[in-house]
Amino acid sequence: MNGQGRVSPGSAAPAEERGCSWLNVWVFLIFALAVKAAFVALCLWLVVPFCHSSDQPSALQQQFSQWECDSAVPQGTDGGWTCCPKGWKRFQGSCYFLSSDTMSWSESAQNCGGMGSQLVVISSKAEQDFLSEQIKQSKEPKPDNFYIGLFAEKEGQWQWVDKTPYNETATFWREGEPNFLTGENCTVMHVHTKPPNNWNDISSSLKNHRICEAAAVIV
């Protein structure tokens, strides 16, 4: 015979003991969910500033850790912020870098590519006006020329670095340019020429400043 207050091995546990067991399970589940939520929030906080649409150059993300963002997003996008690397200028959906040092045209193209960008391709008067204003504001000593992404492999056969078709009616050459002097197969924007017509053809071996362009990052 079992003594009072004792439960045989095959008997059910008291109701209060079963209640405590279920309470422990619920406490554990709530704790686990809270930890998971905190982990997801941490991941989003770390990752979101560097997420961008799949058509953005990944090298741009890899090269820069500091970004400047605003909430003015291009029409038709779902993102809430438009971002450029710190120190770059934004216009519409693009970021622009105006260099303070000088290189040849091929070195300039390579340098832009190393930053996940390209020498600028100018596709509208609005973009031309924006860039003309930016080069006017360049710091002292005042530079003369900025390379852009327009070149000619053969005399007179101009093309853009991204294969955008060359449209002669949408160009901004200085009066009398391009003049096709020997070796003048690349294009610069000339700081001291009144815009918008400030393009000049020069030799690719000359060292000049450069304008790099990359698509803005939408987050």
XYZ file of N, CA and C in Angstrom, residues 64 86-89 95-101 111-112 115 117 146 210-214:
66
model
N 33.167 51.620 -51.498
C 32.820 52.726 -50.611
C 32.053 52.243 -49.389
N 29.875 59.061 -50.561
C 30.150 60.372 -49.977
C 31.152 61.130 -50.837
N 30.843 62.379 -51.136
C 31.717 63.205 -51.951
C 31.336 63.227 -53.420
N 30.458 62.316 -53.854
C 29.973 62.298 -55.227
C 28.768 63.230 -55.335
N 28.502 63.716 -56.539
C 27.368 64.592 -56.793
C 26.248 63.778 -57.431
N 25.184 59.174 -60.044
C 26.179 59.767 -59.146
C 27.404 60.139 -59.970
N 28.018 61.285 -59.670
C 29.150 61.777 -60.458
C 30.329 62.096 -59.546
N 31.509 61.693 -60.002
C 32.757 61.992 -59.288
C 33.613 62.876 -60.170
N 33.977 64.057 -59.668
C 34.868 64.972 -60.376
C 36.227 64.908 -59.699
N 37.222 64.452 -60.429
C 38.535 64.201 -59.824
C 39.297 65.496 -59.593
N 40.190 65.449 -58.598
C 41.096 66.571 -58.346
C 42.477 66.310 -58.938
N 42.751 65.053 -59.287
C 44.034 64.721 -59.917
C 43.833 64.544 -61.415
N 40.479 54.088 -64.088
C 40.233 54.531 -62.722
C 38.743 54.545 -62.402
N 37.939 55.050 -63.315
C 36.487 55.043 -63.111
C 35.983 53.607 -62.996
N 36.251 51.930 -59.709
C 35.323 52.380 -58.671
C 33.897 51.925 -58.951
N 32.302 52.440 -61.808
C 31.646 53.475 -62.602
C 32.270 53.505 -63.989
N 38.040 68.343 -68.243
C 37.579 67.103 -67.615
C 37.247 66.098 -68.721
N 38.819 64.188 -64.691
C 37.842 63.260 -65.261
C 36.537 63.352 -64.480
N 35.475 62.946 -65.164
C 34.169 62.827 -64.530
C 33.725 61.377 -64.662
N 33.546 60.706 -63.520
C 33.053 59.326 -63.506
C 31.564 59.344 -63.181
N 30.851 58.380 -63.730
C 29.404 58.290 -63.515
C 29.015 56.856 -63.137
N 28.100 56.748 -62.198
C 27.548 55.446 -61.805
C 26.087 55.627 -61.471
